[in-house]
mmCIF file of C-alpha atoms in Angstrom:
data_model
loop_
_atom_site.group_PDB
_atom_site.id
_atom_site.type_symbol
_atom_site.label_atom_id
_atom_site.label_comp_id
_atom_site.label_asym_id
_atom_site.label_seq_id
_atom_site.Cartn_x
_atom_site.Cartn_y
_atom_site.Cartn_z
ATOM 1 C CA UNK A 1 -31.379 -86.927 56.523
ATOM 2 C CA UNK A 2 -35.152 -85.711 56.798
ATOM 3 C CA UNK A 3 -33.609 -82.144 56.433
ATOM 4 C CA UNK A 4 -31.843 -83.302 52.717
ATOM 5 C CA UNK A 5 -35.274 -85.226 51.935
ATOM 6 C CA UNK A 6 -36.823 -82.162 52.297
ATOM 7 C CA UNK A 7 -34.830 -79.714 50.353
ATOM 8 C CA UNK A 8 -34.450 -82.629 47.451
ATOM 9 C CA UNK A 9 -39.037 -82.684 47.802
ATOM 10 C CA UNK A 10 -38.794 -78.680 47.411
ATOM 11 C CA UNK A 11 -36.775 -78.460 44.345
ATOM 12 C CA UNK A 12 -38.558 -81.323 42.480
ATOM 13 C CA UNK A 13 -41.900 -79.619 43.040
ATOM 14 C CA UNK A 14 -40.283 -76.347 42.126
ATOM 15 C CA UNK A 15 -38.802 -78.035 38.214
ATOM 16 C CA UNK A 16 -42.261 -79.060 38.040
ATOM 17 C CA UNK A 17 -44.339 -75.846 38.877
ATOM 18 C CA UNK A 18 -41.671 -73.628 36.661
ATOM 19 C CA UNK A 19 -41.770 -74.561 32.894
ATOM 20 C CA UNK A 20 -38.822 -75.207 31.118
ATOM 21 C CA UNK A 21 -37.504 -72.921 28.581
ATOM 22 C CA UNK A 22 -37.890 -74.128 25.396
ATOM 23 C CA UNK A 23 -34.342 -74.089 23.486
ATOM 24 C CA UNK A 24 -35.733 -73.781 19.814
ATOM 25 C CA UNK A 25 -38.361 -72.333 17.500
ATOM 26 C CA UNK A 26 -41.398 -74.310 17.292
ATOM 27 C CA UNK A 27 -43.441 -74.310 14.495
ATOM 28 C CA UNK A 28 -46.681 -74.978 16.372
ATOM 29 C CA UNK A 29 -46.139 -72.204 19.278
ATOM 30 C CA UNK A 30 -44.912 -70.372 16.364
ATOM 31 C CA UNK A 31 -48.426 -70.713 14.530
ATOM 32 C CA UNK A 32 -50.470 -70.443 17.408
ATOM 33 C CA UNK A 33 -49.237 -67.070 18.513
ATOM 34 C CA UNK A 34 -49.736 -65.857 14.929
ATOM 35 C CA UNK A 35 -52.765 -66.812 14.921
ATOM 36 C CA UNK A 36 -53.667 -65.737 18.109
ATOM 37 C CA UNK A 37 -52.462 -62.049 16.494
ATOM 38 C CA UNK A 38 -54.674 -62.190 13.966
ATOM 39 C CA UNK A 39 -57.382 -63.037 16.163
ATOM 40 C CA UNK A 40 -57.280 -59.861 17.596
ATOM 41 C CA UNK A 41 -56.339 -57.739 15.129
ATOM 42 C CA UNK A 42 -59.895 -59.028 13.352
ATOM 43 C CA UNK A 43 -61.592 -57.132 16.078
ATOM 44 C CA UNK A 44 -59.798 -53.918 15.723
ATOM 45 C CA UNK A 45 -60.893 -52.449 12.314
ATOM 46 C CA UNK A 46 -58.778 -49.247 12.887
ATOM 47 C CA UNK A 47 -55.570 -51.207 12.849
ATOM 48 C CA UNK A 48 -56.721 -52.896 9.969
ATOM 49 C CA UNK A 49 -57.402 -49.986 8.029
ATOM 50 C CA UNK A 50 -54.138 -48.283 8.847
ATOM 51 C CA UNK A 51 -52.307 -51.354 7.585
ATOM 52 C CA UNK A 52 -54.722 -51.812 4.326
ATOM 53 C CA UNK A 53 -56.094 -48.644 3.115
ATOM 54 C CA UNK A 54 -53.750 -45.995 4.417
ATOM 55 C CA UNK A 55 -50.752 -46.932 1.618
ATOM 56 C CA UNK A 56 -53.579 -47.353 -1.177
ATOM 57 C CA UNK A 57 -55.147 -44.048 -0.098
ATOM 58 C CA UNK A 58 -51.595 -42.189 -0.100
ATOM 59 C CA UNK A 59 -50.867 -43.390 -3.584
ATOM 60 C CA UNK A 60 -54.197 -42.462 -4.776
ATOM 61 C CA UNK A 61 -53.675 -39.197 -3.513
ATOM 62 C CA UNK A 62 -49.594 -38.806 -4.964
ATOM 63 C CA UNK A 63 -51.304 -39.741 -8.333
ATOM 64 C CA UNK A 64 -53.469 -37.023 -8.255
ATOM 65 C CA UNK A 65 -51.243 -34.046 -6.813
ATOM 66 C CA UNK A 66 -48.996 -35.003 -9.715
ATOM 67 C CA UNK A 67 -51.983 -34.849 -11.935
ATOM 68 C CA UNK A 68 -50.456 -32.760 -14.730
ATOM 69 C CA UNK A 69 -47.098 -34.161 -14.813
ATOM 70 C CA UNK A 70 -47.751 -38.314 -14.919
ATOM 71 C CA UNK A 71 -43.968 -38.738 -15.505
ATOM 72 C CA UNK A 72 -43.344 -37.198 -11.901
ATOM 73 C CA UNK A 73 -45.395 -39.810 -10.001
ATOM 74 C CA UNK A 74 -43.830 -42.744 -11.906
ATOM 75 C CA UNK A 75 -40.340 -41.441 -10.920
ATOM 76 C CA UNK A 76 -41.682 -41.862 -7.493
ATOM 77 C CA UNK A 77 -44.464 -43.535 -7.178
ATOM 78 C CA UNK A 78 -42.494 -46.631 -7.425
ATOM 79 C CA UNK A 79 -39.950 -46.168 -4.344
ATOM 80 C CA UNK A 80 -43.465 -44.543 -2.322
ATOM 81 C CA UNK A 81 -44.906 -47.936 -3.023
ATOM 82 C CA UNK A 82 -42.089 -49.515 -0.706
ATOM 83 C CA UNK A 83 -42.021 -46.875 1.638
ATOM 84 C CA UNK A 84 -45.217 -46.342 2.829
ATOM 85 C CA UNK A 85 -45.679 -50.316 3.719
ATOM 86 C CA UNK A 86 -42.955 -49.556 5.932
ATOM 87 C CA UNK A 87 -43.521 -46.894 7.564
ATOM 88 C CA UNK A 88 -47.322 -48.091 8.553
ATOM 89 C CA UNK A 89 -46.557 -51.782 9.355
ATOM 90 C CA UNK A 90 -43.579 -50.097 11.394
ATOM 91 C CA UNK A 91 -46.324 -48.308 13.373
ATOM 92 C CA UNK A 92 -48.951 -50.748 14.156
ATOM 93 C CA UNK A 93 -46.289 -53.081 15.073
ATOM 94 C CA UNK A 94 -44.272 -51.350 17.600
ATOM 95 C CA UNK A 95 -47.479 -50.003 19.025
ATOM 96 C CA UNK A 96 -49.277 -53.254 19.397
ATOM 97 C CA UNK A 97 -46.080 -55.424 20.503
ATOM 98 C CA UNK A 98 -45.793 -52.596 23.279
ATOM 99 C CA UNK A 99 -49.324 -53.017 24.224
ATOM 100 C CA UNK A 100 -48.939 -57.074 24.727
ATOM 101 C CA UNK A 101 -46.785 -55.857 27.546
ATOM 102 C CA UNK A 102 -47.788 -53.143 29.402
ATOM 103 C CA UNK A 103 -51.113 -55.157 29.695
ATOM 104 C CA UNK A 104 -49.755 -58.051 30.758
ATOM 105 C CA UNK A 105 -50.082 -60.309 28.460
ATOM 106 C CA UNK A 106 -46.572 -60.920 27.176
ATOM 107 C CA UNK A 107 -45.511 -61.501 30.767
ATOM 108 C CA UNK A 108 -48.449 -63.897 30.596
ATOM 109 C CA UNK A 109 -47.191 -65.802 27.588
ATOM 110 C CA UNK A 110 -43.689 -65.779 28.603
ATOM 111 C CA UNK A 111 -44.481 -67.933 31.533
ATOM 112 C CA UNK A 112 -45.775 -70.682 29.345
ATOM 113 C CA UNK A 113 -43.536 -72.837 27.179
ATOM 114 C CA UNK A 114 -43.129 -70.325 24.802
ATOM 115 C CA UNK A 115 -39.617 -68.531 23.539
ATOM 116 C CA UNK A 116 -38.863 -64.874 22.751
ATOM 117 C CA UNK A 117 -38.509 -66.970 19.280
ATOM 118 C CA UNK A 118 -41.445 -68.083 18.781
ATOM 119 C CA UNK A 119 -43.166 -65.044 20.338
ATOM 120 C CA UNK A 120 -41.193 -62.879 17.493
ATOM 121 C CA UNK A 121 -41.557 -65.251 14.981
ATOM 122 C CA UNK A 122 -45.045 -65.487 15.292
ATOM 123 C CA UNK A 123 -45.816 -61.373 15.275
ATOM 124 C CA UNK A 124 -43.564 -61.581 12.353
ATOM 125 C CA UNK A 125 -45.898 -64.278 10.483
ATOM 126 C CA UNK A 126 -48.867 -62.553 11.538
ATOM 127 C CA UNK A 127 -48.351 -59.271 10.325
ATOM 128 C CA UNK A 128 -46.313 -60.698 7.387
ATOM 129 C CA UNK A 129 -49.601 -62.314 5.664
ATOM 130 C CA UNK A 130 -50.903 -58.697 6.282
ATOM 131 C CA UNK A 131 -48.194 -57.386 4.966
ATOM 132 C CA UNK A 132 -48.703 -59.690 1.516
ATOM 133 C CA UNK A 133 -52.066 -57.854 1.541
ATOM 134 C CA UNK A 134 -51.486 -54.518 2.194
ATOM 135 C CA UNK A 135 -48.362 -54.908 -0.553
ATOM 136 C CA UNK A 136 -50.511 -56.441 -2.930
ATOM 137 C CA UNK A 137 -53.043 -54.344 -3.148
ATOM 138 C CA UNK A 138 -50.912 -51.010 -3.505
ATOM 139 C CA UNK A 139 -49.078 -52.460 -6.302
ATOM 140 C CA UNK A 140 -52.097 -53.368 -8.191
ATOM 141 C CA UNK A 141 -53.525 -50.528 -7.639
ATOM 142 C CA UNK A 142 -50.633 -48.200 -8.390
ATOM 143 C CA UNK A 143 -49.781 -50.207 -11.457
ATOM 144 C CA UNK A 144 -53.353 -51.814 -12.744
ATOM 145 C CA UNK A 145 -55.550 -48.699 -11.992
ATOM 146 C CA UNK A 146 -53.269 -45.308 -11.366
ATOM 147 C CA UNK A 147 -51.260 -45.923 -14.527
ATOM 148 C CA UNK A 148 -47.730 -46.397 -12.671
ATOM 149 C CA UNK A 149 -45.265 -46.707 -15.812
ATOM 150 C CA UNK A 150 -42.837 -48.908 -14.906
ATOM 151 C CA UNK A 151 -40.155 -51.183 -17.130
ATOM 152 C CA UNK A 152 -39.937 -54.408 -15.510
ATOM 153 C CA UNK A 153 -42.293 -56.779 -14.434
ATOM 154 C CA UNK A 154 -44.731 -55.843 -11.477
ATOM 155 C CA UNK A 155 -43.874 -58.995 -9.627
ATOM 156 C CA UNK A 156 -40.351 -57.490 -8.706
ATOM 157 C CA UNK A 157 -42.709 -54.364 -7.401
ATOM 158 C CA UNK A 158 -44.473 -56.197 -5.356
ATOM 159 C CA UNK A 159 -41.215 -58.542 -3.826
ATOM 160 C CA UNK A 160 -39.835 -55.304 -3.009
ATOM 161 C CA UNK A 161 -43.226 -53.889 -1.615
ATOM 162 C CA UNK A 162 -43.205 -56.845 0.376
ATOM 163 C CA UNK A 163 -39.749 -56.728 1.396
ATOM 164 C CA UNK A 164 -40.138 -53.187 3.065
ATOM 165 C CA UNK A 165 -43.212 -54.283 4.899
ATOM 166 C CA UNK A 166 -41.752 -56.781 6.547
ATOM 167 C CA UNK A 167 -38.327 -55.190 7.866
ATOM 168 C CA UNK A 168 -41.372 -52.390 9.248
ATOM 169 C CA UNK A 169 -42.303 -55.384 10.814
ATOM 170 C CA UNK A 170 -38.822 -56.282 12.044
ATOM 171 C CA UNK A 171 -38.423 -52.661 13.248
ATOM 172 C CA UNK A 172 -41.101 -52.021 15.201
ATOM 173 C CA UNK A 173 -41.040 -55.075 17.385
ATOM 174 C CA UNK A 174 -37.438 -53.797 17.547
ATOM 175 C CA UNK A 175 -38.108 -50.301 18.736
ATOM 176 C CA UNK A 176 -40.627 -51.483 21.148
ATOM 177 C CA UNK A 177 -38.530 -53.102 23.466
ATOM 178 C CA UNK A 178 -37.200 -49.571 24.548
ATOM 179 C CA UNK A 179 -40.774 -47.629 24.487
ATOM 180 C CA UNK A 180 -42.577 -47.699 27.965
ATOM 181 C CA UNK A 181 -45.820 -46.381 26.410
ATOM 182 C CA UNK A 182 -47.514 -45.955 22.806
ATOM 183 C CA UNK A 183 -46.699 -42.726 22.893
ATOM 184 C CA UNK A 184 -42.784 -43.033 22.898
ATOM 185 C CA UNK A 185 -43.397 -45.727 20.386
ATOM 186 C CA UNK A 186 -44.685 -43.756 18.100
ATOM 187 C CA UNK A 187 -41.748 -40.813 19.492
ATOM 188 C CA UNK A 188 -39.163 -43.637 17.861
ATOM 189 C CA UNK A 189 -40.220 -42.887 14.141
ATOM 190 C CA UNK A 190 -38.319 -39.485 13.388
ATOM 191 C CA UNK A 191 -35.103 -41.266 15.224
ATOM 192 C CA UNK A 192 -36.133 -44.264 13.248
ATOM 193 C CA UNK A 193 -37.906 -43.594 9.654
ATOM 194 C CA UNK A 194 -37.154 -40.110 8.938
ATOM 195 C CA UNK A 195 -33.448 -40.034 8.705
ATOM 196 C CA UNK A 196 -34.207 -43.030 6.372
ATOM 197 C CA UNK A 197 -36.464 -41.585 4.389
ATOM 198 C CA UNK A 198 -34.513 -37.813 3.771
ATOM 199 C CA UNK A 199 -31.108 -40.062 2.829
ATOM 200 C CA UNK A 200 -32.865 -42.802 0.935
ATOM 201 C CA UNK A 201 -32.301 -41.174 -2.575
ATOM 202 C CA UNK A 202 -36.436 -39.824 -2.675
ATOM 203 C CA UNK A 203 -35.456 -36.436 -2.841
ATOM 204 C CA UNK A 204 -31.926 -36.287 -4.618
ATOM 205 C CA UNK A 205 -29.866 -38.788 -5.785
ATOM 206 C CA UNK A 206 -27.723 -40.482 -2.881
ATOM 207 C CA UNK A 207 -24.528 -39.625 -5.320
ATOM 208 C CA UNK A 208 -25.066 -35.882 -5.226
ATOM 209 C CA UNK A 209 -25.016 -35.496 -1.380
ATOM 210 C CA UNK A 210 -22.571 -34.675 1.100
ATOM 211 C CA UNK A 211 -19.946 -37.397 1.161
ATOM 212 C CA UNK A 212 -20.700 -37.932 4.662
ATOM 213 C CA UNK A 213 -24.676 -38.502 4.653
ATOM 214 C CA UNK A 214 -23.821 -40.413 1.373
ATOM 215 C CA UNK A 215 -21.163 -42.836 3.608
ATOM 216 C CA UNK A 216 -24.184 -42.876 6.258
ATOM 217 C CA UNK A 217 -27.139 -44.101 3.536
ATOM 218 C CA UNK A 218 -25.484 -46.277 2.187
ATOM 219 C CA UNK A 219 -25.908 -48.410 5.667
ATOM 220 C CA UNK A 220 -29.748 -47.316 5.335
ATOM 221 C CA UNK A 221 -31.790 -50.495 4.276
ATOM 222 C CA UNK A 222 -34.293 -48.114 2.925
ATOM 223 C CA UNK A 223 -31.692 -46.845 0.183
ATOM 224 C CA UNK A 224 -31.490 -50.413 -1.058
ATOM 225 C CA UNK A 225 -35.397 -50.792 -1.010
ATOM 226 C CA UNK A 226 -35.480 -47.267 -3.275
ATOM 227 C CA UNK A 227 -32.680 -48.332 -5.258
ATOM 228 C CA UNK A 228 -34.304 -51.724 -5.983
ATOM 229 C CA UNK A 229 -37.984 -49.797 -6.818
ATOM 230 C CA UNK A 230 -35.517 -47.697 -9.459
ATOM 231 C CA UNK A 231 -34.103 -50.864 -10.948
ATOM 232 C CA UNK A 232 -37.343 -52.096 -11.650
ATOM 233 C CA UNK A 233 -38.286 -48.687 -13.043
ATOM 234 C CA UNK A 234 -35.992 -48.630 -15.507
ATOM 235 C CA UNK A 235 -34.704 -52.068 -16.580
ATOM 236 C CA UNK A 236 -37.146 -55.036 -18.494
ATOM 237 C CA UNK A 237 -35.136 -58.169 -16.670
ATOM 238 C CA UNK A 238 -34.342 -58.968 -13.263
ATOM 239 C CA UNK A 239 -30.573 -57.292 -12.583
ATOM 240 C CA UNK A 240 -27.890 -58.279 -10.268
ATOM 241 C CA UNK A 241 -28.314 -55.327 -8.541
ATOM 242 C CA UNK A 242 -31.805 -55.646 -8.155
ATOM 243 C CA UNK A 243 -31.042 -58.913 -6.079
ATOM 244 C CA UNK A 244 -28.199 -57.336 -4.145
ATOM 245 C CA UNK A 245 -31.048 -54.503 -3.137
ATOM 246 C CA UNK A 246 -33.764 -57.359 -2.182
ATOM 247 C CA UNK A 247 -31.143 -59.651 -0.417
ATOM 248 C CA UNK A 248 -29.697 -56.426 1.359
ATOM 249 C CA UNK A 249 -33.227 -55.520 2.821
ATOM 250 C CA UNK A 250 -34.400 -59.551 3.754
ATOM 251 C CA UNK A 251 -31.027 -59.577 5.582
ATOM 252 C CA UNK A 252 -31.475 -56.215 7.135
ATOM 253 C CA UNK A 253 -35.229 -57.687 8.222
ATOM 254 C CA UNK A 254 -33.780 -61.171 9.732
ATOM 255 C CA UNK A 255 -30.960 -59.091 11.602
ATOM 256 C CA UNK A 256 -33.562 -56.789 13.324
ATOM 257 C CA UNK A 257 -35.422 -59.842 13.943
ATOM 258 C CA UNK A 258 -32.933 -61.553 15.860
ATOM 259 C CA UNK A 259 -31.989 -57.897 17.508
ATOM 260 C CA UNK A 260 -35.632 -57.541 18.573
ATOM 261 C CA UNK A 261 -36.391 -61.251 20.011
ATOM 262 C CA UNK A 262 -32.519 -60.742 22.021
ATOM 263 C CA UNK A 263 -34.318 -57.360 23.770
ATOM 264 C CA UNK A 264 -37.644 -58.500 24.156
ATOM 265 C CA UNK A 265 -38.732 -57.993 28.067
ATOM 266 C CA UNK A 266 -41.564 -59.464 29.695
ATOM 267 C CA UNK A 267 -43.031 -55.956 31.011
ATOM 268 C CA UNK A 268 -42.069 -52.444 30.507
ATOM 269 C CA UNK A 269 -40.088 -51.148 33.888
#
């Protein structure tokens, strides 16, 4: 009797030491961890200026190494201005998710009422306000003050521009699940972002390669970013296939999302 008494005393003050795991996304542990994020990325004016400047400095520099043909940097200047969001907010993110836990501090967080969810969700709202920033201000600056020529409105640009940064985002906290230091991280991008960026359509048009890597890009949600930069090259109005290319990469972000918060660990083994 004592003995059951006992074992019932132990496993009451057990469910109340150990937290219960919370079932769904919470807006408010949701907020808190992205703000906690950009918290510390305010202190770190390296990362900031990789996410920020880097892409503006790139395009300033395109501009000018296509200085006497302006016609060559607005035939790619347009799909750069998608890419290069990607590949830096692809970078910071992996490395700094990877750094939450090797130090600890995912492990940390983890043991609190807090979800892989919300822990995800929140690292994607942090760096998805810096992603509105760093996409905004490479679009304005490639359109407003490098002379980018381009036939639609800018708006679609920057949605696209936007777009890219964020399934970066959705990449890197992927990737970093498998990386046991910053330096394999960083290892992922030419398995990740270079195949991407060779079949994307950059360099040739996706229709004039080898039926094979043609079969393979078009499964590449950087193809359908390019394509949609080209559609907004060369057409005034919003096209249907300009919203097939936008929904293709937001769906391509959520999936890696939900990919990356399914293979989040607490530590790296």
């Amino acid at each position: 009797m004592s003995t059951n008494t006992a074992t019932n005393t132990t496993a009451a003050t057990t469910g109340a030491l150990t937290p219960a795991r919370p079932r769904a996304l919470s807006a408010s542990r949701t907020t808190a961890t992205a703000a906690r994020v950009l918290r510390q990325l305010r202190h770190d004016p390296r990362t900031i200026a990789l996410l920020i400047l880097i892409p503006c400095v790139m395009l300033v520099l395109l501009r000018y190494v296509f200085d006497a043909s302006p016609r060559t940097f607005d035939s790619i200047g347009a799909s750069l201005l998608g890419i290069f969001p990607l590949i830096t907010m692809f970078l910071v993110t992996s490395i700094a998710t990877l750094r939450e836990r090797t130090s600890g501090t995912l492990e940390r967080l983890l043991a609190m009422p807090l979800g892989k969810g919300d822990l995800i969700a929140g690292y994607a709202l942090a760096f998805g306000i810096l992603a509105i920033i760093q996409s905004a201000l490479a679009t304005g600056l490639a359109v407003w003050f490098l002379g980018l020529d381009v036939t639609g409105s800018p708006w679609l640009l920057l949605l696209v521009a936007l777009l890219d940064a964020l399934l970066g985002t959705a990449l890197g906290l992927f990737v970093s699940a498998f990386a046991a230091s910053e330096f394999q991280a960083v290892q992922f991008m030419p398995a990740v972002i270079f195949p991407q960026l060779l079949l994307c359509g950059l360099f040739t048009p996706r229709s004039d390669m080898h039926p094979v890597l043609e079969a393979i890009s078009d499964v590449l949600p950087m193809s359908y970013a390019v394509d949609g930069m080209n559609e907004v090259l060369k057409h005034t109005d919003m096209t249907a296939t300009f919203v097939r290319d936008a929904l293709i990469v937001a769906g391509c972000a959520l999936l890696v999302l939900c990919l990356g918060a399914a293979t989040l660990r607490r530590r790296t083994a």
